[in-house]
GROMACS .gro file of C-alpha atoms in nm:
model
  212
    1MET     CA    1   6.347   6.357  10.608
    2ILE     CA    2   6.383   6.378  10.218
    3PHE     CA    3   6.546   6.674  10.051
    4ASP     CA    4   6.722   6.764   9.745
    5TRP     CA    5   7.104   6.733   9.765
    6ASP     CA    6   7.189   7.012   9.521
    7LYS     CA    7   6.975   7.251   9.728
    8TYR     CA    8   7.074   7.160  10.075
    9ASN     CA    9   7.373   6.926  10.055
   10LEU     CA   10   7.582   6.806  10.345
   11GLU     CA   11   7.541   7.127  10.582
   12LEU     CA   12   7.172   7.021  10.641
   13CYS     CA   13   7.275   6.667  10.730
   14GLU     CA   14   7.537   6.776  10.990
   15GLU     CA   15   7.261   7.013  11.139
   16ILE     CA   16   7.009   6.737  11.160
   17SER     CA   17   7.263   6.499  11.284
   18LYS     CA   18   7.346   6.727  11.576
   19MET     CA   19   6.989   6.702  11.687
   20ASN     CA   20   6.919   6.350  11.631
   21GLU     CA   21   7.201   6.132  11.479
   22TYR     CA   22   6.982   5.843  11.425
   23MET     CA   23   6.707   6.020  11.216
   24PRO     CA   24   6.736   5.873  10.887
   25LEU     CA   25   6.808   6.121  10.585
   26TYR     CA   26   6.705   6.060  10.235
   27ALA     CA   27   6.899   6.293   9.960
   28PHE     CA   28   6.779   6.291   9.607
   29ALA     CA   29   7.024   6.402   9.345
   30ASN     CA   30   7.015   6.391   8.959
   31THR     CA   31   7.266   6.228   8.721
   32TYR     CA   32   7.509   6.506   8.708
   33SER     CA   33   7.513   6.594   9.078
   34THR     CA   34   7.858   6.617   9.254
   35LEU     CA   35   7.865   6.396   9.566
   36ASP     CA   36   8.150   6.543   9.767
   37VAL     CA   37   8.134   6.305  10.058
   38SER     CA   38   8.391   6.158  10.285
   39LEU     CA   39   8.391   5.822  10.467
   40ASN     CA   40   8.324   5.993  10.799
   41ASP     CA   41   8.036   6.172  10.649
   42LEU     CA   42   7.869   5.852  10.556
   43ARG     CA   43   7.843   5.776  10.917
   44MET     CA   44   7.555   5.984  10.926
   45GLN     CA   45   7.210   5.827  10.852
   46VAL     CA   46   7.203   5.947  10.490
   47ARG     CA   47   7.092   5.743  10.191
   48PHE     CA   48   7.129   5.873   9.847
   49PHE     CA   49   6.877   5.816   9.561
   50GLU     CA   50   6.883   5.936   9.187
   51TYR     CA   51   6.575   6.096   9.071
   52ALA     CA   52   6.458   5.814   8.838
   53LEU     CA   53   6.074   5.772   8.784
   54GLY     CA   54   6.115   5.408   8.649
   55ALA     CA   55   6.235   5.326   8.988
   56ALA     CA   56   5.994   5.527   9.196
   57GLU     CA   57   5.816   5.223   9.380
   58ASP     CA   58   6.130   5.064   9.465
   59ILE     CA   59   6.262   5.389   9.612
   60ALA     CA   60   5.938   5.434   9.809
   61ASN     CA   61   5.968   5.084   9.939
   62LYS     CA   62   6.313   5.134  10.067
   63ILE     CA   63   6.253   5.467  10.221
   64LYS     CA   64   5.953   5.296  10.403
   65GLN     CA   65   6.142   5.009  10.512
   66ASN     CA   66   6.432   5.221  10.654
   67THR     CA   67   6.178   5.445  10.845
   68ASP     CA   68   5.981   5.173  10.986
   69GLU     CA   69   6.301   5.042  11.153
   70TYR     CA   70   6.396   5.365  11.260
   71ILE     CA   71   6.043   5.399  11.430
   72ASP     CA   72   6.068   5.053  11.572
   73THR     CA   73   6.394   5.149  11.729
   74ILE     CA   74   6.274   5.462  11.914
   75LEU     CA   75   5.932   5.337  12.053
   76PRO     CA   76   5.913   5.235  12.402
   77PRO     CA   77   5.795   4.852  12.461
   78LEU     CA   78   5.427   4.925  12.559
   79THR     CA   79   5.381   5.203  12.311
   80LYS     CA   80   5.515   4.953  12.048
   81ALA     CA   81   5.280   4.688  12.164
   82LEU     CA   82   4.984   4.930  12.183
   83PHE     CA   83   5.049   5.067  11.845
   84LYS     CA   84   5.059   4.713  11.687
   85TYR     CA   85   4.757   4.603  11.865
   86VAL     CA   86   4.552   4.916  11.717
   87ARG     CA   87   4.683   4.866  11.371
   88GLU     CA   88   4.579   4.498  11.363
   89GLY     CA   89   4.202   4.634  11.435
   90LYS     CA   90   4.128   4.361  11.687
   91TYR     CA   91   3.793   4.352  11.827
   92THR     CA   92   3.706   4.292  12.211
   93PHE     CA   93   3.396   4.187  12.377
   94CYS     CA   94   3.500   4.286  12.708
   95THR     CA   95   3.555   4.630  12.887
   96PRO     CA   96   3.542   4.924  12.798
   97GLY     CA   97   3.196   4.888  12.644
   98HIS     CA   98   3.215   5.127  12.360
   99MET     CA   99   3.386   4.868  12.160
  100GLY     CA  100   3.648   5.076  12.013
  101GLY     CA  101   3.437   5.385  11.980
  102THR     CA  102   3.184   5.228  11.757
  103ALA     CA  103   2.901   5.250  12.024
  104PHE     CA  104   2.960   5.635  12.038
  105GLN     CA  105   2.865   5.655  11.676
  106LYS     CA  106   2.519   5.546  11.741
  107SER     CA  107   2.391   5.899  11.853
  108PRO     CA  108   2.474   6.273  11.753
  109VAL     CA  109   2.630   6.368  12.061
  110GLY     CA  110   2.842   6.031  12.072
  111SER     CA  111   2.955   6.096  11.722
  112ILE     CA  112   3.080   6.472  11.813
  113PHE     CA  113   3.255   6.290  12.123
  114TYR     CA  114   3.426   6.016  11.889
  115ASP     CA  115   3.536   6.285  11.632
  116PHE     CA  116   3.701   6.498  11.884
  117PHE     CA  117   3.906   6.219  12.014
  118GLY     CA  118   3.960   6.040  11.700
  119SER     CA  119   3.967   5.663  11.607
  120ASN     CA  120   4.299   5.576  11.765
  121THR     CA  121   4.231   5.715  12.094
  122MET     CA  122   3.911   5.497  12.108
  123LYS     CA  123   4.063   5.201  11.983
  124SER     CA  124   4.370   5.216  12.223
  125ASP     CA  125   4.130   5.246  12.522
  126ILE     CA  126   4.149   4.876  12.642
  127SER     CA  127   4.150   4.709  12.962
  128ILE     CA  128   4.372   4.477  13.124
  129SER     CA  129   4.209   4.168  12.980
  130VAL     CA  130   4.403   4.234  12.668
  131SER     CA  131   4.678   3.958  12.706
  132GLU     CA  132   4.899   4.078  12.421
  133LEU     CA  133   4.993   4.395  12.627
  134GLY     CA  134   5.062   4.204  12.955
  135SER     CA  135   4.926   4.293  13.296
  136LEU     CA  136   4.991   4.575  13.553
  137LEU     CA  137   4.865   4.337  13.812
  138ASP     CA  138   5.147   4.070  13.768
  139HIS     CA  139   5.400   4.293  13.592
  140SER     CA  140   5.399   4.082  13.281
  141GLY     CA  141   5.441   4.110  12.897
  142PRO     CA  142   5.491   4.457  12.756
  143HIS     CA  143   5.410   4.607  13.070
  144LYS     CA  144   5.711   4.438  13.245
  145GLU     CA  145   5.916   4.543  12.954
  146ALA     CA  146   5.813   4.912  12.969
  147GLU     CA  147   5.885   4.915  13.354
  148GLU     CA  148   6.240   4.766  13.289
  149TYR     CA  149   6.265   5.022  13.011
  150ILE     CA  150   6.169   5.314  13.243
  151ALA     CA  151   6.409   5.212  13.517
  152ARG     CA  152   6.722   5.209  13.253
  153VAL     CA  153   6.603   5.545  13.140
  154PHE     CA  154   6.622   5.696  13.478
  155ASN     CA  155   6.901   5.473  13.634
  156ALA     CA  156   6.678   5.320  13.883
  157GLU     CA  157   6.674   4.983  14.022
  158ARG     CA  158   6.299   4.933  13.958
  159SER     CA  159   6.012   5.133  13.846
  160TYR     CA  160   5.649   5.077  13.859
  161MET     CA  161   5.367   5.194  13.627
  162VAL     CA  162   5.080   5.317  13.842
  163THR     CA  163   4.730   5.427  13.755
  164ASN     CA  164   4.518   5.723  13.901
  165GLY     CA  165   4.814   5.960  13.820
  166THR     CA  166   5.096   6.133  14.034
  167SER     CA  167   4.859   6.152  14.336
  168THR     CA  168   4.863   5.784  14.366
  169ALA     CA  169   5.226   5.728  14.293
  170ASN     CA  170   5.302   5.993  14.551
  171LYS     CA  171   5.083   5.803  14.800
  172ILE     CA  172   5.248   5.482  14.750
  173VAL     CA  173   5.599   5.627  14.801
  174GLY     CA  174   5.498   5.831  15.080
  175MET     CA  175   5.337   5.532  15.283
  176TYR     CA  176   5.638   5.319  15.211
  177SER     CA  177   5.877   5.578  15.340
  178ALA     CA  178   5.669   5.672  15.639
  179PRO     CA  179   5.520   5.382  15.823
  180ALA     CA  180   5.224   5.452  16.035
  181GLY     CA  181   5.282   5.646  16.340
  182SER     CA  182   5.572   5.849  16.168
  183THR     CA  183   5.626   6.225  16.180
  184VAL     CA  184   5.676   6.367  15.834
  185LEU     CA  185   5.819   6.707  15.753
  186ILE     CA  186   5.726   6.834  15.409
  187ASP     CA  187   5.727   7.163  15.204
  188ARG     CA  188   5.421   7.351  15.257
  189ASN     CA  189   5.426   7.404  14.859
  190CYS     CA  190   5.450   7.037  14.772
  191HIS     CA  191   5.190   6.816  14.614
  192LYS     CA  192   4.891   6.782  14.828
  193SER     CA  193   4.862   6.415  14.778
  194LEU     CA  194   5.159   6.391  15.013
  195ASP     CA  195   4.949   6.557  15.276
  196SER     CA  196   4.666   6.336  15.265
  197PRO     CA  197   4.377   6.470  15.476
  198ASP     CA  198   4.224   6.117  15.558
  199ASP     CA  199   4.566   6.004  15.689
  200ASP     CA  200   4.521   5.973  16.071
  201GLU     CA  201   4.814   5.742  16.119
  202ARG     CA  202   5.100   5.979  16.018
  203HIS     CA  203   5.171   6.320  16.155
  204TYR     CA  204   5.264   6.600  15.901
  205ALA     CA  205   5.415   6.922  15.967
  206ASP     CA  206   5.423   7.163  15.678
  207LEU     CA  207   5.708   7.399  15.641
  208LEU     CA  208   5.730   7.729  15.500
  209PRO     CA  209   5.879   7.727  15.166
  210SER     CA  210   6.226   7.886  15.168
  211ASP     CA  211   6.294   8.237  15.026
  212PRO     CA  212   6.400   8.239  14.667
   0.00000   0.00000   0.00000
């Protein structure tokens, strides 16, 4: 965040630091500004710059470098790898067949579809064949790093990334927790993926939800 020190000063920094102590702050001051800042205040992510047209390019480079470092620290592993892949503009000849969205731009309706979702969505629509992102099948590369990251965030022993949404994840957990022939008591108001209608090997008993 960039702001004028004479207008907002330390109070703004303190308010932002309460919400996010790691967000970089860039304060601009003129030659005659008073900087009443203690050593403790400097622990906040505040960097001071003087209004100087002759140093504009150097200041811009410093702000960009510091901001990039901040973004690099907050991005999860798989997201970071995916963003890097898209920025590099790599071209694949495998699935999906729309080739980063270029195939959609061959027709009017395809162009409308492309414009609605945007280029980044199309370029990040990739298959498991992209080695830079690792694999969900053998839990390697950024996929593995992401699963380890998720486990740390949720204080779990292990975590797994699953395709096909919550329904498939619930079925995986349910089939592990309740082997064939088990009797399972579930809340009637639970996600219906737990009460799979095609599951003949388990017996489900729906319970009425409790009164609020």
